[in-house]
Coordinates of C-alpha atoms in Angstrom, one line a residue:
M1 CA 0.0 0.0 0.0
D2 CA 1.5 3.3 -1.1
I3 CA 1.1 6.4 1.1
K4 CA 1.1 9.4 -1.3
I5 CA 0.8 12.4 1.1
P6 CA 4.1 13.2 3.0
R7 CA 3.7 11.5 6.3
R8 CA 5.8 11.0 9.4
T9 CA 5.8 7.8 11.4
I10 CA 4.8 7.8 15.1
T11 CA 5.2 4.6 17.1
A12 CA 2.6 3.6 19.8
K13 CA 1.6 0.6 21.8
V14 CA -2.0 0.0 20.6
F15 CA -4.5 -2.2 22.5
F16 CA -7.0 -3.6 19.9
H17 CA -10.4 -4.9 20.8
R18 CA -10.4 -8.7 21.2
Y19 CA -6.9 -8.9 19.9
G20 CA -4.5 -7.4 22.5
E21 CA -1.6 -5.1 22.5
E22 CA 0.9 -4.6 19.7
A23 CA 3.5 -2.0 18.8
C24 CA 2.3 -0.1 15.7
D25 CA 3.3 2.9 13.6
F26 CA 0.7 5.6 12.8
F27 CA 1.3 7.8 9.7
L28 CA 0.6 11.4 10.5
A29 CA 0.7 14.4 8.1
E30 CA 3.7 16.6 8.2
S31 CA 1.4 19.6 8.4
S32 CA -1.9 20.2 10.0
E33 CA -4.9 21.9 8.4
R34 CA -5.9 23.3 11.8
H35 CA -2.7 24.9 13.2
Q36 CA 1.0 25.5 12.4
G37 CA 3.1 22.4 12.6
P38 CA 2.5 18.7 12.1
E39 CA -0.7 16.8 12.6
T40 CA -1.1 15.5 16.1
L41 CA -2.3 12.0 17.1
D42 CA -5.4 13.6 18.7
E43 CA -6.3 15.2 15.4
F44 CA -5.7 11.9 13.6
L45 CA -7.8 9.9 15.9
N46 CA -10.6 12.4 16.6
L47 CA -10.9 14.6 13.5
D48 CA -9.7 12.6 10.5
P49 CA -13.0 11.6 8.8
R50 CA -11.6 8.2 7.7
E51 CA -13.0 5.2 9.5
F52 CA -10.2 2.9 8.3
I53 CA -6.7 4.1 8.8
P54 CA -3.4 2.5 7.6
I55 CA -1.0 1.4 10.3
R56 CA 2.2 -0.6 10.3
M57 CA 2.3 -3.6 12.6
R58 CA 5.8 -3.5 14.1
D59 CA 6.2 -7.3 14.6
S60 CA 5.4 -8.2 11.0
G61 CA 6.1 -5.0 9.2
N62 CA 2.8 -5.3 7.4
I63 CA 0.8 -2.2 6.7
V64 CA -2.9 -2.9 7.3
L65 CA -6.1 -0.9 7.3
I66 CA -7.7 -0.9 10.8
S67 CA -11.0 0.5 11.8
K68 CA -10.5 3.3 14.4
K69 CA -13.4 1.8 16.3
F70 CA -11.3 -1.4 16.8
I71 CA -8.6 0.7 18.8
E72 CA -9.3 0.6 22.5
A73 CA -6.2 2.6 23.5
A74 CA -3.0 3.9 22.1
T75 CA 0.0 5.0 24.2
V76 CA 2.8 7.1 23.0
P77 CA 5.9 8.3 25.0
A78 CA 5.3 11.6 26.9
N79 CA 8.0 13.3 24.7
S80 CA 6.4 12.1 21.4
P81 CA 6.2 14.6 18.6
A82 CA 2.7 13.4 18.0
L83 CA 1.3 15.0 21.1
E84 CA -0.9 18.1 20.8
S85 CA 0.9 21.2 21.9
D86 CA -0.7 23.3 24.5
H87 CA 1.0 26.3 23.0
G88 CA 2.2 27.4 26.4
V89 CA -1.3 27.7 27.8
P90 CA -1.8 26.0 31.2
P91 CA -4.8 23.6 31.5
T92 CA -8.0 25.0 33.1
R93 CA -8.0 21.9 35.3
E94 CA -5.9 18.8 36.0
T95 CA -7.4 15.8 37.8
R96 CA -6.1 12.3 38.6
L97 CA -8.4 9.6 37.1
R98 CA -8.8 5.9 37.0
A99 CA -10.3 4.7 33.7
T100 CA -11.8 1.2 33.7
M101 CA -12.4 -0.4 30.3
T102 CA -15.2 -2.9 29.5
D103 CA -12.8 -5.8 30.0
D104 CA -11.8 -4.4 33.4
R105 CA -8.3 -3.2 32.3
T106 CA -7.5 0.1 34.0
Y107 CA -5.5 3.1 33.2
Q108 CA -4.5 5.7 35.8
G109 CA -3.2 9.1 35.1
V110 CA -3.9 12.8 34.9
L111 CA -6.6 14.3 32.7
R112 CA -5.7 17.8 31.5
I113 CA -8.7 20.0 30.5
F114 CA -8.2 23.0 28.3
S115 CA -11.6 24.8 28.2
S116 CA -13.5 27.5 29.9
A117 CA -14.0 27.3 33.6
V118 CA -17.7 26.6 33.1
E119 CA -16.8 23.5 31.0
S120 CA -13.9 22.2 33.2
R121 CA -16.0 19.5 34.9
V122 CA -14.9 15.9 34.1
T123 CA -18.5 15.1 33.1
D124 CA -18.6 17.9 30.6
F125 CA -15.2 16.9 29.2
M126 CA -16.1 13.3 28.8
N127 CA -19.4 14.2 27.0
A128 CA -17.7 16.5 24.6
P129 CA -17.3 15.4 20.9
G130 CA -14.4 13.1 20.1
A131 CA -14.0 9.4 20.4
F132 CA -10.6 9.5 22.1
F133 CA -9.3 11.4 25.1
Q134 CA -5.8 11.8 26.5
L135 CA -4.7 10.5 29.9
H136 CA -1.2 11.3 31.0
T137 CA 0.1 8.0 32.6
D138 CA 3.4 6.7 33.9
A139 CA 3.8 4.9 30.5
G140 CA 3.2 8.0 28.5
V141 CA 0.2 9.7 27.0
C142 CA -2.7 7.2 26.5
Y143 CA -5.4 7.9 24.0
I144 CA -8.5 6.1 25.3
N145 CA -11.5 5.3 23.1
K146 CA -14.6 6.4 25.1
F147 CA -16.6 3.6 23.5
Y148 CA -14.7 0.9 25.5
L149 CA -14.7 2.9 28.7
S150 CA -17.1 1.5 31.3
R151 CA -16.2 3.7 34.2
I152 CA -14.2 6.7 35.1
E153 CA -13.5 8.0 38.6
E154 CA -11.4 10.8 40.1
I155 CA -8.8 9.4 42.5

């Protein structure tokens, strides 16, 4: 499969529904349509209209098309160039959370909310548009698919 638009490769540990975890490469655009600089993983997962995306499976080297709905979580290192920049603006709120998935796996970390003070409640954030949200964990930044989330609690 040829990728015609200039892309950069971002490696992540991806947990696939009913499959498990595997190291994968995402192919992000070298420039964003929404801001200066490269496309972020948040944009790719939440705003790219494609349902099926190409990823490289690191073990086999195969490039496959995967439904974004099949991705339960994707974790990138905290210093990854794929992370959305806050452009020097501090978050409105930071809160420590435990996210429990439908199969009882859990992720713990810090949720950073960048919105108006009125919209800084966790419930407002979780009900906002976008299938994936960022949780800053010890392993890096985890993009969690809300569809597979059964419970979220502040800790």
